Short mmCIF file of C-alpha atoms in Angstrom, two decimals:
data_model
loop_
_atom_site.label_atom_id
_atom_site.label_comp_id
_atom_site.label_asym_id
_atom_site.label_seq_id
_atom_site.Cartn_x
_atom_site.Cartn_y
_atom_site.Cartn_z
CA MET A 1 -0.63 -21.03 -8.45
CA SER A 2 -4.03 -19.63 -9.82
CA SER A 3 -3.56 -16.53 -11.89
CA ASN A 4 -6.74 -15.05 -10.09
CA ALA A 5 -4.69 -15.26 -6.86
CA PRO A 6 -1.32 -13.77 -6.86
CA CYS A 7 -0.61 -14.89 -3.17
CA GLY A 8 -1.89 -18.44 -4.02
CA THR A 9 -5.08 -20.37 -4.03
CA VAL A 10 -4.60 -21.79 -0.52
CA LEU A 11 -3.00 -19.69 2.28
CA SER A 12 -2.39 -20.48 5.97
CA PRO A 13 -2.91 -18.11 8.92
CA VAL A 14 0.50 -19.26 10.16
CA ILE A 15 0.51 -20.28 13.89
CA THR A 16 3.17 -18.36 15.97
CA PRO A 17 5.70 -20.49 18.10
CA PHE A 18 6.74 -18.89 21.55
CA ASN A 19 9.81 -19.21 23.59
CA ASP A 20 9.67 -20.06 27.23
CA ASP A 21 9.25 -16.44 28.12
CA LEU A 22 6.53 -16.17 25.61
CA SER A 23 8.50 -14.13 23.14
CA PRO A 24 8.01 -15.06 19.45
CA ASP A 25 10.46 -17.79 18.30
CA ALA A 26 11.58 -16.47 15.09
CA ALA A 27 13.63 -19.45 14.20
CA ARG A 28 10.71 -22.00 14.56
CA PHE A 29 8.54 -19.57 12.75
CA VAL A 30 10.77 -19.34 9.78
CA GLU A 31 11.09 -23.15 9.55
CA HIS A 32 7.22 -23.67 9.72
CA CYS A 33 6.76 -21.18 6.91
CA ARG A 34 9.40 -22.90 4.84
CA TRP A 35 7.51 -26.19 5.30
CA LEU A 36 4.21 -24.66 4.49
CA MET A 37 5.61 -23.02 1.19
CA ALA A 38 7.20 -26.26 0.29
CA ASN A 39 3.49 -27.64 0.36
CA ASP A 40 2.44 -24.89 -1.96
CA VAL A 41 0.68 -22.95 0.71
CA GLY A 42 0.89 -19.10 0.79
CA LEU A 43 1.41 -17.46 4.13
CA ALA A 44 -1.37 -15.24 5.81
CA ILE A 45 0.94 -14.48 8.74
CA PHE A 46 -0.61 -12.55 11.68
CA GLY A 47 -4.13 -13.94 11.25
CA THR A 48 -6.66 -15.03 13.91
CA ASN A 49 -4.96 -18.46 14.25
CA SER A 50 -1.51 -16.64 14.53
CA GLU A 51 -2.54 -15.28 17.88
CA ALA A 52 -1.88 -11.96 15.96
CA ASN A 53 -3.88 -9.75 18.33
CA SER A 54 -1.72 -11.07 21.31
CA LEU A 55 1.28 -9.74 19.48
CA SER A 56 2.57 -6.25 19.62
CA VAL A 57 3.07 -4.09 16.42
CA GLN A 58 7.04 -4.39 16.96
CA GLU A 59 6.74 -8.24 17.26
CA ARG A 60 4.92 -8.30 13.97
CA LEU A 61 7.29 -6.15 12.25
CA ASP A 62 10.34 -8.15 13.35
CA LEU A 63 8.86 -11.63 12.37
CA LEU A 64 8.14 -10.41 8.89
CA ASP A 65 11.64 -9.02 8.74
CA HIS A 66 12.97 -12.64 9.87
CA LEU A 67 11.00 -14.14 6.93
CA VAL A 68 12.43 -11.65 4.41
CA ALA A 69 16.09 -12.16 5.67
CA ALA A 70 15.51 -15.87 5.40
CA GLY A 71 14.89 -15.38 1.70
CA LEU A 72 11.19 -16.47 1.55
CA ASP A 73 9.15 -15.42 -1.44
CA THR A 74 7.45 -12.35 0.02
CA SER A 75 5.08 -12.11 -3.07
CA ARG A 76 3.31 -15.21 -1.36
CA LEU A 77 2.74 -13.42 1.86
CA MET A 78 -0.50 -11.76 2.95
CA PRO A 79 0.11 -10.49 6.47
CA GLY A 80 -2.64 -9.29 8.82
CA THR A 81 -2.26 -5.67 9.37
CA GLY A 82 -5.58 -4.60 10.65
CA CYS A 83 -5.65 -2.97 14.08
CA CYS A 84 -8.10 -0.85 16.14
CA SER A 85 -5.69 1.98 15.77
CA ILE A 86 -5.38 3.65 12.38
CA PRO A 87 -1.54 4.64 13.20
CA ASP A 88 -0.79 0.93 13.97
CA SER A 89 -2.61 -0.43 10.82
CA VAL A 90 -0.60 2.10 8.74
CA THR A 91 2.83 1.25 10.39
CA LEU A 92 2.16 -2.60 9.69
CA THR A 93 0.81 -2.10 6.34
CA ARG A 94 3.46 0.36 4.95
CA HIS A 95 6.11 -1.99 6.23
CA ALA A 96 4.60 -5.00 4.66
CA VAL A 97 4.26 -3.27 1.27
CA ASN A 98 7.99 -2.01 1.58
CA GLN A 99 8.87 -5.70 2.02
CA GLY A 100 7.31 -6.65 -1.17
CA VAL A 101 4.32 -8.67 0.04
CA GLY A 102 1.54 -9.92 -2.31
CA GLY A 103 -1.06 -8.28 -0.29
CA VAL A 104 -2.37 -7.42 3.28
CA LEU A 105 -5.35 -8.87 5.24
CA MET A 106 -6.93 -6.11 7.21
CA LEU A 107 -9.40 -6.51 10.09
CA PRO A 108 -12.07 -3.82 10.52
CA PRO A 109 -11.48 -1.77 13.90
CA PHE A 110 -13.28 -4.25 16.18
CA TYR A 111 -13.28 -2.90 19.66
CA TYR A 112 -16.41 -0.53 18.97
CA LYS A 113 -19.65 -2.42 18.10
CA GLY A 114 -22.41 -1.21 16.08
CA VAL A 115 -20.36 1.09 14.07
CA SER A 116 -21.68 2.57 10.77
CA GLU A 117 -20.69 1.77 7.27
CA GLU A 118 -19.47 5.38 7.06
CA GLY A 119 -17.21 4.89 10.02
CA LEU A 120 -15.75 1.64 8.58
CA PHE A 121 -15.29 3.46 5.29
CA ARG A 122 -13.39 6.23 6.81
CA PHE A 123 -11.12 3.84 8.54
CA TYR A 124 -10.12 1.95 5.49
CA SER A 125 -9.78 5.10 3.57
CA GLU A 126 -7.50 6.78 6.17
CA VAL A 127 -5.23 3.76 6.08
CA ILE A 128 -5.17 3.60 2.32
CA GLU A 129 -4.45 7.29 1.99
CA ARG A 130 -1.76 7.33 4.78
CA VAL A 131 0.10 4.53 3.22
CA GLY A 132 -0.26 6.22 -0.02
CA ASP A 133 1.68 3.46 -2.15
CA GLU A 134 0.57 2.26 -5.44
CA ARG A 135 1.84 -1.27 -4.68
CA LEU A 136 -0.73 -1.75 -1.76
CA ARG A 137 -3.18 -4.57 -2.41
CA LEU A 138 -5.69 -4.78 0.45
CA TYR A 139 -7.77 -7.63 1.32
CA LEU A 140 -10.64 -7.07 3.69
CA TYR A 141 -11.13 -9.57 6.54
CA HIS A 142 -14.79 -10.40 7.15
CA ILE A 143 -14.94 -12.46 10.43
CA PRO A 144 -18.21 -11.39 12.27
CA PRO A 145 -18.24 -14.38 14.76
CA VAL A 146 -15.08 -13.03 16.39
CA ALA A 147 -14.67 -9.26 15.39
CA GLN A 148 -18.48 -8.74 15.63
CA VAL A 149 -17.97 -5.91 13.01
CA PRO A 150 -19.24 -7.07 9.61
CA ILE A 151 -18.04 -6.02 6.27
CA GLY A 152 -21.15 -5.74 4.03
CA LEU A 153 -21.72 -5.63 0.35
CA GLY A 154 -22.21 -1.77 0.47
CA LEU A 155 -18.96 -1.14 2.16
CA ILE A 156 -17.15 -3.22 -0.45
CA GLU A 157 -18.87 -1.44 -3.20
CA ARG A 158 -17.77 2.06 -1.79
CA LEU A 159 -14.14 0.92 -1.31
CA LEU A 160 -14.01 -0.48 -4.76
CA LYS A 161 -15.36 2.40 -6.37
CA ARG A 162 -12.90 4.89 -4.51
CA TYR A 163 -9.89 2.53 -4.62
CA PRO A 164 -10.32 0.09 -7.54
CA GLU A 165 -6.52 -0.56 -7.90
CA VAL A 166 -5.97 -0.94 -4.19
CA VAL A 167 -8.90 -3.17 -2.78
CA ALA A 168 -8.12 -6.53 -4.24
CA GLY A 169 -10.28 -8.82 -2.26
CA ILE A 170 -11.59 -10.39 0.96
CA LYS A 171 -11.38 -13.29 3.18
CA ASP A 172 -14.92 -14.36 4.22
CA SER A 173 -14.64 -16.22 7.60
CA SER A 174 -18.42 -15.59 8.25
CA GLY A 175 -18.98 -19.54 7.80
CA ASP A 176 -21.97 -18.62 5.76
CA TRP A 177 -21.74 -19.94 2.26
CA ALA A 178 -24.65 -17.73 0.92
CA ASN A 179 -22.67 -14.72 2.05
CA THR A 180 -19.51 -15.95 0.27
CA GLN A 181 -21.42 -16.50 -2.80
CA SER A 182 -23.12 -13.08 -2.89
CA VAL A 183 -19.71 -11.43 -2.55
CA ILE A 184 -18.56 -13.49 -5.37
CA ASP A 185 -21.55 -12.69 -7.40
CA ALA A 186 -21.56 -8.97 -6.77
CA PHE A 187 -17.84 -8.33 -7.38
CA GLY A 188 -16.05 -11.33 -8.68
CA ALA A 189 -16.34 -10.22 -12.32
CA GLN A 190 -14.52 -7.12 -11.48
CA GLY A 191 -11.48 -9.10 -10.43
CA PHE A 192 -12.18 -9.05 -6.77
CA ARG A 193 -10.76 -12.01 -5.23
CA VAL A 194 -12.79 -13.88 -2.66
CA TYR A 195 -11.25 -16.21 -0.33
CA ALA A 196 -13.27 -18.65 1.93
CA GLY A 197 -12.28 -18.75 5.68
CA SER A 198 -12.17 -22.54 5.60
CA GLU A 199 -11.21 -25.32 3.35
CA ARG A 200 -14.82 -26.52 3.82
CA PHE A 201 -15.87 -24.05 1.22
CA LEU A 202 -12.84 -24.42 -1.09
CA LEU A 203 -14.49 -26.38 -3.83
CA PRO A 204 -17.65 -24.31 -3.89
CA THR A 205 -15.69 -21.14 -3.79
CA LEU A 206 -13.53 -22.07 -6.82
CA ARG A 207 -16.51 -23.44 -8.70
CA ALA A 208 -18.37 -20.07 -8.15
CA GLY A 209 -15.25 -18.00 -9.52
CA GLY A 210 -13.70 -17.17 -6.20
CA ALA A 211 -9.81 -17.26 -5.41
CA GLY A 212 -9.51 -20.07 -2.81
CA CYS A 213 -9.37 -20.28 0.83
CA ILE A 214 -7.36 -19.04 3.81
CA SER A 215 -7.69 -21.86 6.35
CA ALA A 216 -6.42 -22.43 9.91
CA THR A 217 -6.02 -26.25 9.03
CA ALA A 218 -3.64 -25.42 6.04
CA ASN A 219 -1.10 -25.25 9.09
CA VAL A 220 -1.45 -29.00 9.56
CA ASN A 221 -2.78 -30.38 6.36
CA PRO A 222 -1.26 -28.05 3.66
CA ARG A 223 -0.45 -30.56 0.74
CA VAL A 224 -3.92 -32.06 0.61
CA ILE A 225 -5.78 -28.84 0.64
CA SER A 226 -3.31 -27.14 -1.84
CA ALA A 227 -3.60 -30.26 -4.07
CA LEU A 228 -7.44 -29.76 -4.18
CA GLY A 229 -6.99 -26.00 -5.00
CA ALA A 230 -4.66 -26.94 -7.84
CA SER A 231 -7.00 -29.55 -9.36
CA TRP A 232 -10.53 -28.62 -8.40
CA ARG A 233 -11.92 -29.41 -11.87
CA GLU A 234 -11.02 -33.13 -11.53
CA ASP A 235 -13.81 -35.86 -11.39
CA ASP A 236 -12.76 -36.69 -7.71
CA ALA A 237 -12.97 -33.12 -6.63
CA ASP A 238 -16.07 -33.72 -4.34
CA ALA A 239 -14.74 -36.89 -2.73
CA ARG A 240 -11.60 -35.04 -2.03
CA GLN A 241 -13.36 -32.21 -0.44
CA GLN A 242 -15.22 -34.49 1.72
CA ALA A 243 -12.00 -36.08 2.97
CA LEU A 244 -10.80 -32.39 3.79
CA ASN A 245 -13.96 -31.78 5.81
CA GLU A 246 -13.40 -34.77 7.87
CA ILE A 247 -10.00 -33.61 8.94
CA ARG A 248 -11.55 -30.30 9.61
CA ASP A 249 -14.18 -31.93 11.77
CA ILE A 250 -11.48 -33.53 13.92
CA PHE A 251 -9.76 -30.22 14.67
CA GLU A 252 -12.84 -28.41 15.28
CA SER A 253 -13.89 -31.21 17.94
CA VAL A 254 -11.56 -29.23 20.34
CA PRO A 255 -10.39 -25.63 20.48
CA MET A 256 -8.66 -24.85 17.10
CA ILE A 257 -5.70 -22.86 17.73
CA PRO A 258 -4.49 -25.12 20.76
CA ALA A 259 -5.36 -28.08 18.38
CA LEU A 260 -3.11 -26.81 15.61
CA LYS A 261 -0.28 -26.30 17.97
CA ALA A 262 -0.72 -29.66 19.82
CA ALA A 263 -0.52 -31.49 16.31
CA THR A 264 2.40 -29.65 15.11
CA ALA A 265 4.40 -30.29 18.47
CA HIS A 266 3.18 -34.04 18.34
CA PHE A 267 4.18 -34.73 14.53
CA SER A 268 7.53 -32.70 14.54
CA GLY A 269 8.45 -34.13 17.93
CA ASP A 270 9.00 -30.63 19.14
CA PRO A 271 7.15 -29.95 22.50
CA ALA A 272 8.01 -26.32 22.30
CA TRP A 273 5.28 -25.81 19.77
CA ASP A 274 2.66 -26.47 22.37
CA ARG A 275 2.82 -22.99 23.85
CA LEU A 276 0.22 -20.38 23.44
CA ARG A 277 0.27 -16.81 24.79
CA PRO A 278 -2.50 -15.98 27.44
CA PRO A 279 -5.43 -15.68 27.46
CA LEU A 280 -5.19 -18.92 25.25
CA VAL A 281 -4.02 -21.96 26.78
CA SER A 282 -3.01 -25.33 25.60
CA LEU A 283 -5.40 -28.30 25.33
CA ASP A 284 -5.75 -30.31 28.38
CA ASP A 285 -4.61 -33.93 28.51
CA GLY A 286 -8.06 -35.37 27.71
CA GLN A 287 -8.38 -32.96 24.67
CA ARG A 288 -5.08 -33.56 23.54
CA ASP A 289 -5.33 -37.42 23.73
CA ARG A 290 -8.60 -37.40 22.02
CA LEU A 291 -7.36 -35.23 19.24
CA LEU A 292 -4.30 -37.35 18.52
CA THR A 293 -6.07 -40.70 18.96
CA THR A 294 -8.65 -39.57 16.42
CA LEU A 295 -6.00 -38.34 13.97
CA ALA A 296 -4.08 -41.73 14.23
CA GLY A 297 -7.16 -43.46 13.47
CA VAL A 298 -7.40 -41.81 10.06
CA ASP A 299 -3.62 -42.25 9.45
CA PHE A 300 -3.08 -38.42 9.51
CA ALA A 301 0.50 -37.22 9.12
CA MET A 302 2.51 -34.08 8.57
CA PRO A 303 5.24 -35.33 6.27
CA GLY A 304 8.33 -33.44 6.17
CA LEU A 305 7.74 -31.32 9.32
CA LYS A 306 11.04 -30.64 11.29
CA GLY A 307 11.43 -30.80 14.94
#
């Protein structure tokens, strides 16, 4: 694990399994998290690909508690705790800190659009002050394609100035390498940890001084992604990055979250994984066949995954 990244160099926004009644399936969730950790991937549970905003606050609290009860290393967890509501964000964040997580990943309040930097600063400040715990390490979550509420350099600078021990880093899911690099250039020397939102940018992020990546496909391709994160200085790093990109292309050829669940269902032999909570739906038959056929064509596998 990189000394620059306490939660790990590569983290997975862990997909959430559901029962027939669409309640979260804690047993499958724990087993998938175990498999990911065994493949040297940290756990960014309750992220975008976790369908987190389709989960209630209580469901997230309970799933975290199941991981703790199962004995997983909480220092490698970075739960998503950002909600539109300050009290909900505080509840999730305080609970995560009390469970000993390595950090929390916090969306901006995303319902109202066109909000000011001052408004966002006040939101994060309220959460930090109300949690009031020196153990808190907060990672900002910049995902403008989805949230449509960007986290700019000015906001980061203000938060670091006010809370230098608390605001630990950012996940940049803008998909814009120039933005990721600008954040590293502006704040990386201060120890601010910058994670790219896709393994496509893992190698350039590490070379620029960033922390690593928090990537959807780390759910299904963890070992290969984490291996590059651990040995990115080796001579074959560029070729290995290209191989990661090719797998990413396959998963991005269909809707991503259903694709992750379809692959997990297929390679584990457990069809229960192929459930999503509405409004998301599973891949249709044509999409699923195309995904699995293409993966078979490149000898893709998920070794060690249990059904």
